[in-house]
XYZ file of C-alpha atoms in Angstrom:
773
model
C 3.183 -230.633 -25.268
C 1.957 -234.297 -25.302
C 4.207 -236.842 -27.057
C 1.719 -237.437 -29.862
C 1.725 -233.715 -30.632
C 5.523 -233.762 -30.737
C 5.368 -236.561 -33.290
C 2.842 -234.615 -35.359
C 5.169 -231.612 -35.413
C 8.083 -233.822 -36.442
C 6.060 -235.238 -39.315
C 5.301 -231.799 -40.695
C 8.601 -230.001 -40.331
C 11.610 -230.116 -42.608
C 14.621 -232.049 -41.386
C 17.413 -229.902 -42.751
C 20.083 -232.367 -41.766
C 18.462 -235.136 -43.797
C 17.725 -232.731 -46.632
C 21.346 -231.547 -46.737
C 22.607 -235.106 -46.755
C 20.240 -235.974 -49.608
C 21.413 -232.963 -51.616
C 25.075 -233.839 -51.116
C 24.472 -237.447 -52.132
C 22.941 -236.174 -55.391
C 25.639 -233.564 -56.137
C 26.136 -234.874 -59.668
C 22.583 -233.818 -60.629
C 23.425 -230.274 -59.591
C 26.534 -230.345 -61.790
C 24.639 -231.759 -64.784
C 21.732 -229.319 -64.363
C 24.113 -226.379 -63.935
C 25.992 -227.270 -67.131
C 22.779 -227.674 -69.122
C 21.158 -224.452 -67.846
C 24.293 -222.354 -68.361
C 24.616 -223.779 -71.876
C 20.955 -222.942 -72.566
C 21.583 -219.403 -71.313
C 24.527 -219.131 -73.682
C 22.386 -220.318 -76.609
C 19.672 -217.822 -75.664
C 22.192 -214.973 -75.634
C 23.761 -216.226 -78.858
C 20.583 -216.386 -80.911
C 18.332 -213.757 -79.314
C 18.351 -210.346 -80.982
C 19.236 -207.616 -78.439
C 16.620 -204.943 -77.770
C 17.663 -201.273 -77.829
C 15.831 -198.280 -76.394
C 15.661 -195.035 -78.382
C 14.612 -191.965 -76.405
C 13.811 -188.337 -77.103
C 12.347 -185.399 -75.162
C 10.309 -182.446 -76.400
C 9.153 -179.278 -74.653
C 5.606 -178.031 -75.242
C 5.824 -174.217 -75.059
C 2.803 -171.988 -74.471
C 2.020 -169.715 -77.442
C -1.177 -168.040 -76.275
C -1.672 -164.312 -76.370
C -2.429 -162.436 -73.182
C -6.029 -161.882 -74.239
C -6.661 -165.557 -74.992
C -4.904 -166.636 -71.821
C -7.059 -164.241 -69.839
C -10.239 -165.602 -71.422
C -9.178 -169.175 -70.657
C -8.412 -168.287 -67.072
C -11.874 -166.742 -66.759
C -13.468 -169.809 -68.361
C -11.657 -172.155 -65.966
C -12.636 -169.992 -63.004
C -16.279 -170.366 -64.056
C -15.933 -174.132 -64.143
C -15.074 -174.667 -67.813
C -12.192 -176.677 -69.244
C -10.526 -173.778 -70.985
C -9.185 -173.848 -74.506
C -5.496 -174.271 -73.767
C -3.756 -177.330 -75.182
C -2.505 -179.186 -72.138
C 0.577 -181.376 -72.179
C -1.660 -184.414 -71.625
C -3.625 -183.558 -74.770
C -0.436 -183.177 -76.806
C 0.819 -186.503 -75.480
C -2.404 -188.161 -76.622
C -1.973 -186.615 -80.068
C 1.496 -188.160 -80.288
C -0.092 -191.567 -79.626
C -2.635 -191.312 -82.450
C -2.552 -193.758 -85.346
C -2.980 -190.814 -87.716
C 0.526 -189.524 -86.996
C 2.035 -193.011 -86.853
C 0.540 -193.857 -90.252
C 2.410 -190.902 -91.743
C 5.607 -192.235 -90.140
C 5.012 -195.719 -91.580
C 4.455 -194.305 -95.067
C 7.515 -192.040 -94.943
C 9.846 -194.780 -93.648
C 8.149 -197.529 -95.708
C 8.225 -199.680 -92.606
C 5.677 -202.006 -94.201
C 8.575 -203.484 -96.219
C 11.377 -205.248 -94.323
C 14.554 -206.897 -95.632
C 16.565 -209.587 -93.859
C 19.462 -211.931 -94.523
C 18.466 -215.573 -94.072
C 20.786 -217.399 -91.660
C 21.005 -221.003 -90.533
C 19.090 -220.381 -87.302
C 17.973 -216.754 -87.344
C 17.558 -214.022 -89.931
C 19.400 -210.668 -89.658
C 17.435 -207.489 -90.422
C 19.044 -205.319 -93.122
C 17.537 -201.936 -92.287
C 19.190 -199.368 -94.572
C 21.825 -201.915 -95.601
C 19.921 -204.128 -98.021
C 21.650 -204.719 -101.386
C 18.331 -204.144 -103.161
C 15.034 -202.278 -102.771
C 11.582 -203.553 -103.682
C 9.616 -200.771 -105.392
C 5.827 -201.150 -105.368
C 4.081 -199.132 -108.080
C 0.621 -199.403 -106.575
C -0.779 -197.627 -103.532
C 0.401 -199.001 -100.176
C -3.247 -199.111 -99.117
C -3.994 -201.831 -101.696
C -1.214 -204.282 -100.776
C -1.718 -207.473 -98.774
C 0.781 -209.394 -96.631
C 3.312 -211.255 -98.744
C 6.757 -212.846 -98.292
C 9.307 -213.714 -100.951
C 12.938 -214.790 -100.982
C 15.516 -213.148 -103.215
C 18.889 -214.232 -104.595
C 21.123 -211.847 -106.518
C 23.881 -212.530 -109.037
C 25.020 -209.215 -110.417
C 22.097 -207.638 -112.286
C 20.161 -210.930 -112.286
C 17.592 -211.460 -109.552
C 15.768 -214.648 -108.574
C 12.494 -214.032 -106.714
C 10.810 -217.129 -105.320
C 8.665 -218.691 -102.608
C 6.383 -221.728 -102.337
C 4.168 -220.463 -105.166
C 6.319 -218.489 -107.624
C 9.849 -218.606 -109.057
C 10.775 -215.620 -111.234
C 14.085 -214.647 -112.831
C 14.235 -210.921 -113.590
C 16.776 -208.141 -114.002
C 17.246 -204.956 -112.030
C 14.686 -202.254 -112.930
C 12.563 -204.857 -114.762
C 8.897 -204.541 -113.739
C 7.031 -207.760 -112.931
C 3.901 -208.871 -111.123
C 3.771 -210.372 -107.626
C 0.584 -211.734 -106.004
C -0.949 -209.379 -103.380
C 1.488 -206.611 -104.425
C 0.776 -205.982 -108.087
C 3.405 -204.379 -110.298
C 6.865 -204.178 -108.680
C 10.522 -203.959 -109.599
C 13.888 -204.596 -107.930
C 16.267 -201.644 -107.656
C 19.851 -201.572 -106.302
C 20.311 -200.775 -102.617
C 23.225 -199.398 -100.628
C 24.417 -202.811 -99.401
C 26.731 -205.242 -101.165
C 24.998 -208.340 -102.518
C 26.303 -211.843 -101.819
C 25.407 -214.188 -104.650
C 25.440 -217.170 -102.276
C 23.130 -215.502 -99.770
C 19.350 -215.697 -99.567
C 17.418 -212.574 -98.646
C 13.867 -212.403 -97.286
C 11.434 -209.605 -98.145
C 8.368 -209.320 -95.933
C 5.546 -206.958 -96.927
C 2.741 -206.159 -94.513
C -0.277 -203.898 -94.698
C -0.199 -200.302 -93.523
C -2.438 -201.240 -90.625
C -0.128 -204.059 -89.507
C 2.904 -201.789 -89.766
C 1.203 -199.032 -87.776
C 0.148 -201.560 -85.136
C 3.716 -202.832 -84.794
C 5.024 -199.279 -84.406
C 2.354 -198.358 -81.870
C 3.147 -201.467 -79.792
C 6.779 -200.456 -79.295
C 6.379 -196.737 -78.549
C 5.749 -195.131 -75.184
C 4.735 -191.510 -74.589
C 5.091 -190.324 -71.003
C 5.110 -187.110 -69.006
C 8.035 -187.538 -66.568
C 7.172 -184.552 -64.370
C 3.596 -183.303 -64.169
C 4.569 -179.714 -63.388
C 6.951 -179.443 -66.343
C 5.658 -179.332 -69.937
C 8.044 -182.026 -71.165
C 7.034 -185.182 -73.032
C 9.365 -188.208 -73.119
C 9.225 -190.500 -76.148
C 10.638 -194.051 -76.000
C 10.836 -196.659 -78.760
C 12.156 -200.186 -78.192
C 13.381 -202.228 -81.143
C 16.208 -204.594 -82.103
C 17.381 -201.937 -84.599
C 18.626 -198.782 -82.832
C 18.838 -196.735 -86.042
C 15.261 -197.642 -86.950
C 14.080 -196.549 -83.485
C 15.815 -193.178 -83.870
C 14.289 -192.689 -87.327
C 10.804 -193.496 -86.040
C 11.070 -190.939 -83.234
C 12.568 -188.278 -85.543
C 9.839 -188.747 -88.143
C 7.107 -188.785 -85.489
C 8.338 -185.488 -84.025
C 8.598 -183.959 -87.518
C 5.044 -184.945 -88.363
C 3.815 -183.594 -85.034
C 5.560 -180.243 -85.580
C 4.171 -180.007 -89.110
C 0.657 -180.752 -87.881
C 1.046 -178.157 -85.116
C 2.087 -175.446 -87.591
C -0.708 -176.404 -89.993
C -3.250 -175.890 -87.216
C -1.917 -172.403 -86.538
C -1.935 -171.491 -90.222
C -5.615 -172.379 -90.582
C -6.682 -169.181 -88.767
C -4.423 -166.988 -90.906
C -5.569 -168.690 -94.129
C -9.212 -168.200 -93.197
C -8.645 -164.495 -92.428
C -6.762 -163.898 -95.702
C -9.483 -165.633 -97.713
C -12.137 -163.478 -96.042
C -10.192 -160.265 -96.736
C -9.578 -161.278 -100.369
C -13.310 -161.730 -100.906
C -14.030 -158.343 -99.349
C -11.306 -156.682 -101.438
C -12.933 -157.928 -104.631
C -16.320 -156.598 -103.546
C -14.987 -153.205 -102.310
C -12.828 -152.840 -105.424
C -15.863 -153.264 -107.637
C -17.836 -150.665 -105.630
C -14.911 -148.245 -105.668
C -14.608 -148.607 -109.432
C -18.287 -147.788 -109.909
C -18.048 -144.683 -107.700
C -14.902 -143.429 -109.411
C -16.667 -143.885 -112.777
C -19.645 -141.870 -111.504
C -17.295 -139.054 -110.364
C -15.583 -139.017 -113.734
C -18.878 -138.904 -115.645
C -20.252 -136.207 -113.345
C -17.215 -133.965 -113.941
C -17.414 -134.496 -117.679
C -21.139 -133.773 -117.825
C -20.912 -130.660 -115.661
C -17.545 -129.475 -116.993
C -16.084 -129.167 -113.544
C -12.338 -128.666 -113.386
C -11.608 -127.735 -109.675
C -14.542 -127.904 -107.313
C -12.288 -128.037 -104.244
C -11.799 -124.275 -104.173
C -15.550 -123.726 -104.267
C -16.329 -125.971 -101.362
C -13.267 -125.364 -99.167
C -15.231 -123.574 -96.492
C -17.960 -126.266 -96.413
C -15.512 -129.126 -96.337
C -13.543 -127.457 -93.555
C -16.626 -127.030 -91.376
C -18.014 -130.502 -91.987
C -14.714 -132.409 -92.162
C -14.806 -133.682 -88.614
C -18.361 -134.918 -88.929
C -17.630 -136.601 -92.221
C -14.646 -138.401 -90.735
C -16.676 -139.718 -87.844
C -19.460 -140.672 -90.202
C -17.023 -142.547 -92.459
C -15.498 -144.486 -89.583
C -18.937 -145.504 -88.384
C -19.856 -146.717 -91.868
C -16.613 -148.723 -92.140
C -17.196 -150.439 -88.840
C -20.811 -151.159 -89.673
C -19.735 -152.653 -93.002
C -17.195 -154.904 -91.324
C -19.712 -155.892 -88.647
C -22.307 -156.772 -91.264
C -19.757 -158.838 -93.189
C -18.643 -160.807 -90.129
C -22.240 -161.293 -89.007
C -23.141 -162.568 -92.462
C -20.092 -164.910 -92.337
C -21.218 -166.375 -89.005
C -24.853 -166.758 -90.047
C -23.951 -168.293 -93.419
C -21.759 -170.897 -91.607
C -24.884 -172.352 -89.965
C -24.081 -175.387 -87.766
C -20.687 -175.819 -89.446
C -17.712 -175.125 -87.172
C -15.400 -172.929 -89.249
C -12.416 -170.807 -88.333
C -13.576 -167.179 -87.895
C -11.381 -164.352 -89.289
C -9.328 -162.517 -86.726
C -11.247 -160.047 -84.548
C -8.458 -157.524 -85.062
C -10.419 -156.200 -88.105
C -12.747 -154.301 -85.739
C -9.976 -153.121 -83.431
C -12.171 -154.073 -80.505
C -10.218 -156.019 -77.798
C -13.255 -157.740 -76.272
C -14.560 -159.010 -79.625
C -11.048 -160.070 -80.660
C -10.803 -162.130 -77.471
C -14.126 -163.818 -78.279
C -12.901 -164.675 -81.791
C -9.605 -166.088 -80.437
C -11.498 -168.167 -77.886
C -13.859 -169.558 -80.546
C -11.028 -170.446 -82.952
C -8.975 -172.108 -80.202
C -11.908 -174.355 -79.202
C -12.535 -175.307 -82.854
C -8.866 -176.268 -83.283
C -8.913 -178.254 -80.047
C -11.920 -180.207 -81.309
C -10.165 -180.925 -84.613
C -7.184 -182.360 -82.744
C -9.367 -184.387 -80.391
C -11.373 -185.789 -83.307
C -8.238 -187.703 -84.378
C -8.671 -190.036 -81.411
C -12.253 -189.355 -80.167
C -15.740 -189.829 -81.647
C -18.583 -187.294 -81.667
C -20.413 -189.345 -79.031
C -17.550 -188.876 -76.563
C -18.566 -186.655 -73.610
C -15.435 -184.605 -74.111
C -16.358 -183.939 -77.780
C -19.916 -183.042 -76.797
C -18.534 -180.623 -74.251
C -16.418 -178.970 -76.944
C -19.487 -178.677 -79.209
C -21.316 -176.913 -76.390
C -18.398 -174.519 -75.847
C -18.242 -173.773 -79.599
C -21.976 -173.028 -79.753
C -21.717 -170.796 -76.697
C -18.720 -168.925 -78.096
C -20.552 -168.377 -81.398
C -23.591 -166.970 -79.614
C -21.308 -164.689 -77.583
C -19.771 -163.335 -80.813
C -23.193 -162.740 -82.406
C -24.402 -160.978 -79.270
C -21.273 -158.822 -79.231
C -21.739 -157.994 -82.942
C -25.340 -156.901 -82.402
C -24.317 -154.778 -79.434
C -21.583 -153.114 -81.470
C -23.960 -152.509 -84.390
C -26.492 -150.908 -82.067
C -23.835 -148.682 -80.518
C -22.484 -147.645 -83.941
C -26.011 -146.931 -85.211
C -26.663 -144.600 -82.294
C -23.319 -142.884 -82.841
C -24.041 -142.472 -86.538
C -27.468 -141.001 -85.754
C -25.887 -138.383 -83.506
C -23.396 -137.488 -86.225
C -26.214 -137.141 -88.772
C -28.134 -134.910 -86.371
C -25.178 -132.621 -85.982
C -24.578 -132.609 -89.718
C -28.205 -131.521 -90.177
C -27.380 -128.260 -88.476
C -25.110 -127.460 -91.354
C -27.629 -128.557 -93.990
C -28.895 -125.043 -94.318
C -25.483 -123.897 -95.330
C -25.135 -126.829 -97.653
C -28.314 -125.764 -99.517
C -26.529 -122.593 -100.405
C -23.979 -124.604 -102.339
C -25.023 -125.173 -105.924
C -26.763 -128.442 -106.513
C -23.976 -129.577 -108.773
C -21.385 -129.009 -106.088
C -23.564 -130.726 -103.480
C -23.967 -133.790 -105.669
C -20.254 -133.785 -106.388
C -19.529 -133.679 -102.704
C -21.780 -136.701 -102.121
C -19.924 -138.652 -104.774
C -16.581 -137.609 -103.369
C -17.606 -138.667 -99.875
C -18.678 -142.123 -101.076
C -15.407 -142.446 -102.984
C -13.374 -141.611 -99.882
C -15.306 -144.155 -97.825
C -14.616 -146.937 -100.291
C -10.992 -145.911 -100.652
C -10.490 -145.903 -96.893
C -12.140 -149.322 -96.583
C -10.022 -150.698 -99.456
C -6.769 -149.427 -97.900
C -7.832 -150.806 -94.505
C -8.450 -154.273 -95.930
C -5.105 -154.265 -97.759
C -3.339 -153.296 -94.560
C -4.996 -156.092 -92.559
C -4.236 -158.626 -95.275
C -0.533 -157.809 -95.148
C -0.507 -157.931 -91.371
C -2.145 -161.387 -91.422
C 0.274 -162.664 -94.088
C 3.235 -161.447 -92.045
C 1.904 -163.126 -88.889
C 1.476 -166.381 -90.818
C 5.118 -166.412 -91.883
C 6.140 -165.983 -88.247
C 4.138 -168.993 -87.015
C 6.367 -171.583 -85.322
C 5.518 -174.840 -83.595
C 4.934 -174.892 -79.857
C 7.092 -178.047 -79.792
C 10.802 -177.703 -79.110
C 13.208 -180.663 -79.261
C 15.343 -180.563 -76.127
C 16.813 -184.062 -76.533
C 17.210 -185.485 -80.060
C 16.487 -189.200 -80.581
C 19.339 -191.305 -79.234
C 19.633 -195.062 -78.684
C 21.058 -196.837 -75.660
C 21.440 -200.451 -74.737
C 21.052 -203.189 -75.310
C 18.447 -203.215 -72.544
C 17.453 -206.824 -73.141
C 18.668 -209.470 -72.776
C 21.222 -208.446 -70.140
C 24.086 -210.955 -70.352
C 24.938 -211.023 -66.644
C 21.278 -211.432 -65.661
C 20.650 -214.248 -68.141
C 23.750 -216.146 -67.028
C 22.817 -215.557 -63.393
C 19.306 -216.865 -64.074
C 20.868 -219.906 -65.749
C 23.024 -220.595 -62.686
C 20.127 -220.039 -60.282
C 17.755 -222.213 -62.277
C 20.451 -224.843 -62.757
C 20.801 -225.105 -58.970
C 17.124 -224.661 -58.165
C 15.784 -227.282 -60.597
C 17.507 -230.344 -59.069
C 16.963 -228.916 -55.585
C 13.221 -228.565 -56.242
C 12.953 -232.018 -57.810
C 14.873 -233.689 -55.009
C 12.985 -231.735 -52.361
C 9.573 -232.528 -53.870
C 10.525 -236.138 -54.383
C 11.681 -236.347 -50.775
C 8.563 -234.540 -49.506
C 6.185 -236.669 -51.551
C 7.988 -239.951 -50.804
C 5.813 -241.825 -48.357
C 8.513 -244.354 -47.415
C 11.235 -244.235 -44.799
C 14.529 -242.931 -46.173
C 16.874 -242.507 -43.201
C 17.509 -243.188 -39.548
C 17.022 -239.505 -38.750
C 13.579 -239.649 -40.270
C 12.630 -242.576 -38.056
C 13.967 -240.776 -35.007
C 11.856 -237.765 -35.873
C 8.640 -239.753 -36.345
C 8.692 -241.914 -33.230
C 9.992 -241.905 -29.672
C 10.958 -245.587 -29.826
C 14.693 -246.184 -29.468
C 16.705 -247.427 -32.452
C 18.810 -250.428 -31.500
C 20.865 -250.598 -34.701
C 21.106 -250.525 -38.454
C 21.730 -253.254 -40.998
C 23.067 -252.488 -44.445
C 22.304 -253.862 -47.862
C 23.733 -257.382 -48.153
C 25.148 -259.143 -51.182
C 22.753 -262.089 -51.085
C 19.193 -261.552 -52.201
C 17.697 -264.957 -51.267
C 17.388 -264.078 -47.580
C 19.712 -266.899 -46.334
C 22.354 -266.658 -43.607
C 25.105 -264.134 -44.313
C 26.861 -264.416 -40.916
C 29.440 -267.143 -40.450
C 32.381 -267.984 -38.214
C 35.300 -265.688 -39.075
C 33.333 -263.645 -41.566
C 34.475 -259.974 -41.801
C 31.992 -258.616 -44.293
C 30.272 -255.337 -43.376
C 26.916 -257.029 -42.959
C 28.466 -259.626 -40.620
C 30.022 -256.892 -38.527
C 26.692 -255.132 -38.322
C 25.004 -258.244 -36.948
C 27.807 -258.567 -34.408
C 27.242 -254.926 -33.480
C 23.526 -255.659 -33.069
C 24.399 -258.644 -30.845
C 26.464 -256.297 -28.669
C 23.657 -253.724 -28.515
C 21.263 -256.336 -27.115
C 23.137 -256.096 -23.822
C 21.863 -252.524 -23.414
C 18.226 -253.644 -23.745
C 18.313 -257.018 -21.965
C 19.370 -257.431 -18.357
C 19.654 -260.319 -15.916
C 17.787 -263.395 -17.072
C 15.976 -261.647 -19.946
C 16.540 -263.702 -23.077
C 13.390 -263.773 -25.242
C 13.385 -261.545 -28.341
C 10.278 -261.001 -30.474
C 10.803 -260.001 -34.159
C 7.933 -258.182 -35.883
C 7.309 -255.429 -38.449
C 4.585 -253.428 -40.133
C 4.103 -255.621 -43.179
C 5.614 -258.520 -45.056
C 8.865 -258.014 -46.934
C 10.716 -255.898 -44.379
C 13.301 -258.634 -43.655
C 12.401 -259.738 -40.131
C 12.852 -263.472 -40.912
C 16.230 -262.788 -42.529
C 17.286 -260.754 -39.485
C 15.977 -263.392 -37.059
C 18.120 -266.144 -38.633
C 21.289 -264.068 -38.924
C 20.957 -262.503 -35.465
C 20.481 -265.984 -34.024
C 23.545 -267.149 -35.963
C 25.617 -264.216 -34.667
C 24.606 -265.074 -31.078
C 25.205 -268.803 -31.601
C 28.722 -268.095 -32.941
C 29.499 -266.422 -29.606
C 28.834 -269.773 -27.851
C 25.257 -269.158 -26.733
C 22.541 -271.715 -27.267
C 19.807 -270.159 -29.375
C 16.443 -271.350 -30.605
C 14.440 -269.598 -33.342
C 10.669 -270.014 -33.289
C 8.895 -269.837 -36.635
C 5.698 -268.236 -35.313
C 4.446 -266.672 -38.552
C 1.818 -269.402 -38.763
C 0.105 -267.912 -41.795
C 3.187 -267.535 -43.995
C 6.133 -269.512 -42.612
C 9.446 -269.361 -44.488
C 12.294 -270.000 -42.047
C 12.104 -273.752 -42.642
C 12.485 -273.246 -46.370
C 15.484 -270.965 -45.903
C 17.223 -273.524 -43.710
C 15.950 -276.372 -45.916
C 14.358 -278.133 -42.927
C 11.176 -280.182 -43.241
C 8.114 -278.574 -41.710
C 6.000 -281.682 -41.136
C 6.146 -281.422 -37.321
C 6.257 -278.081 -35.538
C 4.554 -275.695 -33.173
C 1.000 -276.237 -34.392
C 1.432 -280.010 -34.183
C 2.643 -279.649 -30.611
C -0.395 -277.539 -29.661
C -3.027 -279.774 -31.197
C -1.382 -283.169 -30.397
C -0.674 -283.794 -26.706
C 1.362 -286.864 -27.558
C 4.002 -284.694 -29.257
C 6.705 -283.600 -26.851
C 8.713 -280.405 -26.815
C 11.862 -282.254 -27.779
C 10.086 -283.540 -30.874
C 9.711 -280.067 -32.375
C 13.195 -278.666 -31.591
C 15.322 -279.260 -34.679
C 18.997 -278.478 -35.314
C 19.515 -275.674 -37.815
C 22.255 -277.431 -39.699
C 24.328 -274.245 -39.835
C 25.665 -274.050 -36.280
C 25.651 -276.513 -33.443
C 24.300 -273.891 -31.029
C 21.414 -272.862 -33.310
C 18.052 -274.650 -33.249
C 14.700 -274.120 -34.950
C 11.096 -274.722 -33.937
C 9.206 -274.706 -37.212
C 5.601 -273.626 -37.566
C 4.257 -277.006 -38.499
C 1.130 -277.356 -40.555
C -0.632 -274.083 -41.380
C -3.723 -273.915 -39.124
C -7.085 -272.340 -39.986
C -7.127 -270.538 -36.619
C -3.615 -269.221 -35.793
C -4.834 -266.907 -33.055
C -6.522 -269.676 -31.088
C -3.422 -271.861 -31.508
C -1.239 -269.174 -29.906
C -3.706 -268.661 -27.039
C -3.549 -272.377 -26.157
C -2.230 -273.165 -22.661
C 0.468 -275.435 -24.093
C 2.145 -272.321 -25.495
C 2.886 -271.205 -21.919
C 4.335 -274.625 -21.130
C 6.514 -274.517 -24.245
C 7.869 -271.034 -23.464
C 8.669 -271.950 -19.855
C 10.619 -274.996 -21.016
C 12.561 -273.046 -23.651
C 13.546 -270.359 -21.138
C 15.212 -272.962 -18.966
C 16.846 -274.845 -21.843
C 18.208 -272.016 -24.090
C 20.306 -268.901 -23.581
C 18.309 -266.910 -26.163
C 14.889 -267.367 -27.706
C 14.102 -265.478 -30.931
C 10.440 -265.471 -31.953
C 9.809 -264.724 -35.649
C 6.266 -263.312 -35.387
C 3.987 -262.139 -38.210
C 3.750 -258.404 -39.050
C 1.924 -256.584 -36.288
C 0.383 -254.179 -38.750
C -1.598 -257.017 -40.360
C -2.624 -259.449 -37.572
C -2.681 -259.537 -33.759
C -0.451 -262.624 -33.386
C 2.602 -260.547 -32.488
C 0.755 -258.797 -29.676
C -0.385 -262.143 -28.274
C 3.207 -263.420 -28.326
C 4.640 -260.216 -26.837
C 3.787 -261.349 -23.287
C 6.576 -263.939 -23.580
C 9.123 -261.420 -24.960
C 11.663 -259.489 -22.951
C 12.541 -257.342 -25.985
C 10.514 -256.586 -29.109
C 12.522 -255.691 -32.208
C 10.355 -253.779 -34.659
C 11.969 -254.038 -38.124
C 11.810 -250.957 -40.382
C 13.185 -251.326 -43.895
C 14.616 -248.220 -45.571
C 12.843 -247.340 -48.821
C 10.119 -249.918 -48.126
C 8.341 -249.174 -44.857
C 5.702 -246.432 -45.137
C 6.130 -243.433 -42.852
C 2.596 -243.638 -41.478
C 3.269 -247.226 -40.353
C 5.615 -245.854 -37.684
C 2.466 -244.820 -35.840
C 2.174 -248.503 -34.872
C 5.389 -248.750 -32.780
C 4.774 -245.240 -31.455
C 1.318 -246.244 -30.215
C 2.720 -249.481 -28.719
C 5.427 -247.485 -26.934
C 3.037 -244.803 -25.691
C 0.381 -247.244 -24.471
C 2.954 -249.814 -23.263
C 1.255 -252.615 -25.186
C 4.586 -254.444 -25.531
C 7.479 -254.713 -23.157
C 10.748 -253.011 -24.065
C 10.176 -252.249 -27.768
C 13.040 -251.031 -30.034
C 13.341 -250.313 -33.752
C 15.854 -252.099 -35.969
C 16.681 -250.384 -39.280
C 17.160 -252.799 -42.198
C 18.488 -252.403 -45.742
C 20.163 -249.084 -44.913
C 21.919 -247.724 -47.978
C 25.157 -245.776 -47.696
C 26.329 -243.760 -50.706
C 29.900 -243.428 -49.485
C 32.544 -244.201 -52.043
C 34.520 -246.561 -49.850
C 34.797 -248.056 -46.345
C 32.101 -248.879 -43.802
C 31.280 -248.411 -40.151
C 29.301 -250.322 -37.614
C 25.665 -249.440 -37.846
C 25.985 -248.254 -41.446
C 25.599 -250.718 -44.274
C 26.910 -250.320 -47.799
C 26.343 -251.913 -51.159
C 29.435 -254.033 -51.594
C 29.309 -253.879 -55.356
C 32.033 -251.497 -56.594
C 31.233 -249.282 -59.568
C 33.040 -246.620 -61.533
C 32.282 -242.910 -61.266
C 30.192 -242.556 -64.432
C 28.588 -245.960 -63.888
C 27.336 -244.819 -60.483
C 25.989 -241.562 -61.953
C 24.081 -243.214 -64.788
C 22.887 -246.020 -62.499
C 21.275 -243.380 -60.280
């Protein structure tokens, strides 16, 4: 991989060593964040109401007869939906607002009581010291909130609008609620406490209940429905589930009783009609006997009755069946398009017709249940309407077929009875007429007894109706399920550690400036000659002196030693440059020259930043004659521009002179070569303070005279992308022997120092350092 690609990879990867060091240096933020987040977790657990889960399970048992089950199986085989109530359908019924509204009314969940606390209010479900009784209908109330204080039998009801003082059981008027009164509850009242009463509409209460309930089918192959209700009040959750199951069971039984009630009503109507006919016939028999003075006609017609008894019996049965068929047919035709429950087909004692009746009634009941949550336009409802119409047509077709069959049978019986008519003519007319009356009386009596029998059978079957729902697991609460203490505290610890980590990491990632030596090493292949720490003097003057043992002095001495590894033989010229102004190259040039001069070497510093010279000012030396004067004035000699520094006898300065309009051309002058040759022979070290290379080309022009180029990088000041400049110089060999010098390196150690690592000499206390950061 080419070097530039290596540098690109270094720029875009995470330096875990630097990151770890940064995290450790900011350990106090982790401690502070951890304390705050754990404390916030504690407050959340302290003032958040725990959530409990109430659960219950019910079994949906099949209650279909064999005939109905067989018809449904046939219907499903032909591609129909069948009439059986599936577990999915029952689960949907349990989710309907119709059932939940009954629960809300029974539990009066639209009224809630709570004890007002300093931060949160505590719900007083079934433990309130009083009860608000609303005389009006719950459907007419509107949302309203009042506060209540109790002192014995005296009650103070107030809010932002009203302030009433009443007694227990004293009716009064509240806005949105109408006439109300306060009655004692089961709890003990605290006269210093404030209680809150919140009244909502039925719709709001039902919506709140529906939001917290879940109806699921745990196993598809098992007819079990699981009910779950989540609420801060476990007892309330259990009561909601219990009441919901009770209302569902009651509704289920009511549906089953509709068929029996319809059959009993039909039989009662027929009994009234048959009873009236039987009374008329019995009156005719009585009048006939009185008019004809007949005492015992049975002995006279024994032989005839014996011979025609069988035919009469068959004839009577045919008449009974035809009468029942006509009645049921009339019932179906009178119903028109209305979908009514048809009386049980057991009246005809015909299994196939009874199955059709059961199928029709089951579909009608299924539609009634589905209508609680579906509209008539729903495809499912339209499908049920089609099945109901088809079932009704099947029953009418079956009735007509039965009537036709019974008519043929009756005709055959009449034909056979005609054979005996000759013998009947021999019976006196009075006896024959009496026999006709008796036969009609027997028919009506048989029909009357038959209807009574069926009515009792239907009534008995009604009393034996039970719900298809069986509670296999009563409502029971568990929890709390939220919040879980260990999880919340764990989240607090994790967030307390993650927050400062994320902030520090993002700050480090988004920081465009150099922050460490490792970062420089990762962004460029140029060698690092040394590091200089943060000094105590901010004016940029000389901090190195004879006998000085300050950390910054030792670092300059260490840098002086490191020069031996980069300079060899007669190499003595050092060029100082940087990316931009303010990185401390002039400060370093003076102090490095001082450190070398202290060792007994003769050093000259050249102020070659011709655009912005400042070395003369720092040393308080006049800048009237300098390098530019030497270049433009041939009469000025080299000795004229070499000035003592005034700080050390071995340290000299060549100032910039007057600021020229064309610095580049001044540097390219041939006299510059003459000057540099003379200095090389006269001095042990030459330090050239050049302008920033990232701004002008002067440093590159001067680099041909340098044996070593020190590129100054200031921590927290130099921009990362500016390291592309020394990297490009190194890769393209634009300058001879380039090295990077780190300046203003900050060390967060508590005490001590080491060569190559600077520290802030100002001592601070523990908390002072934390808050300073």
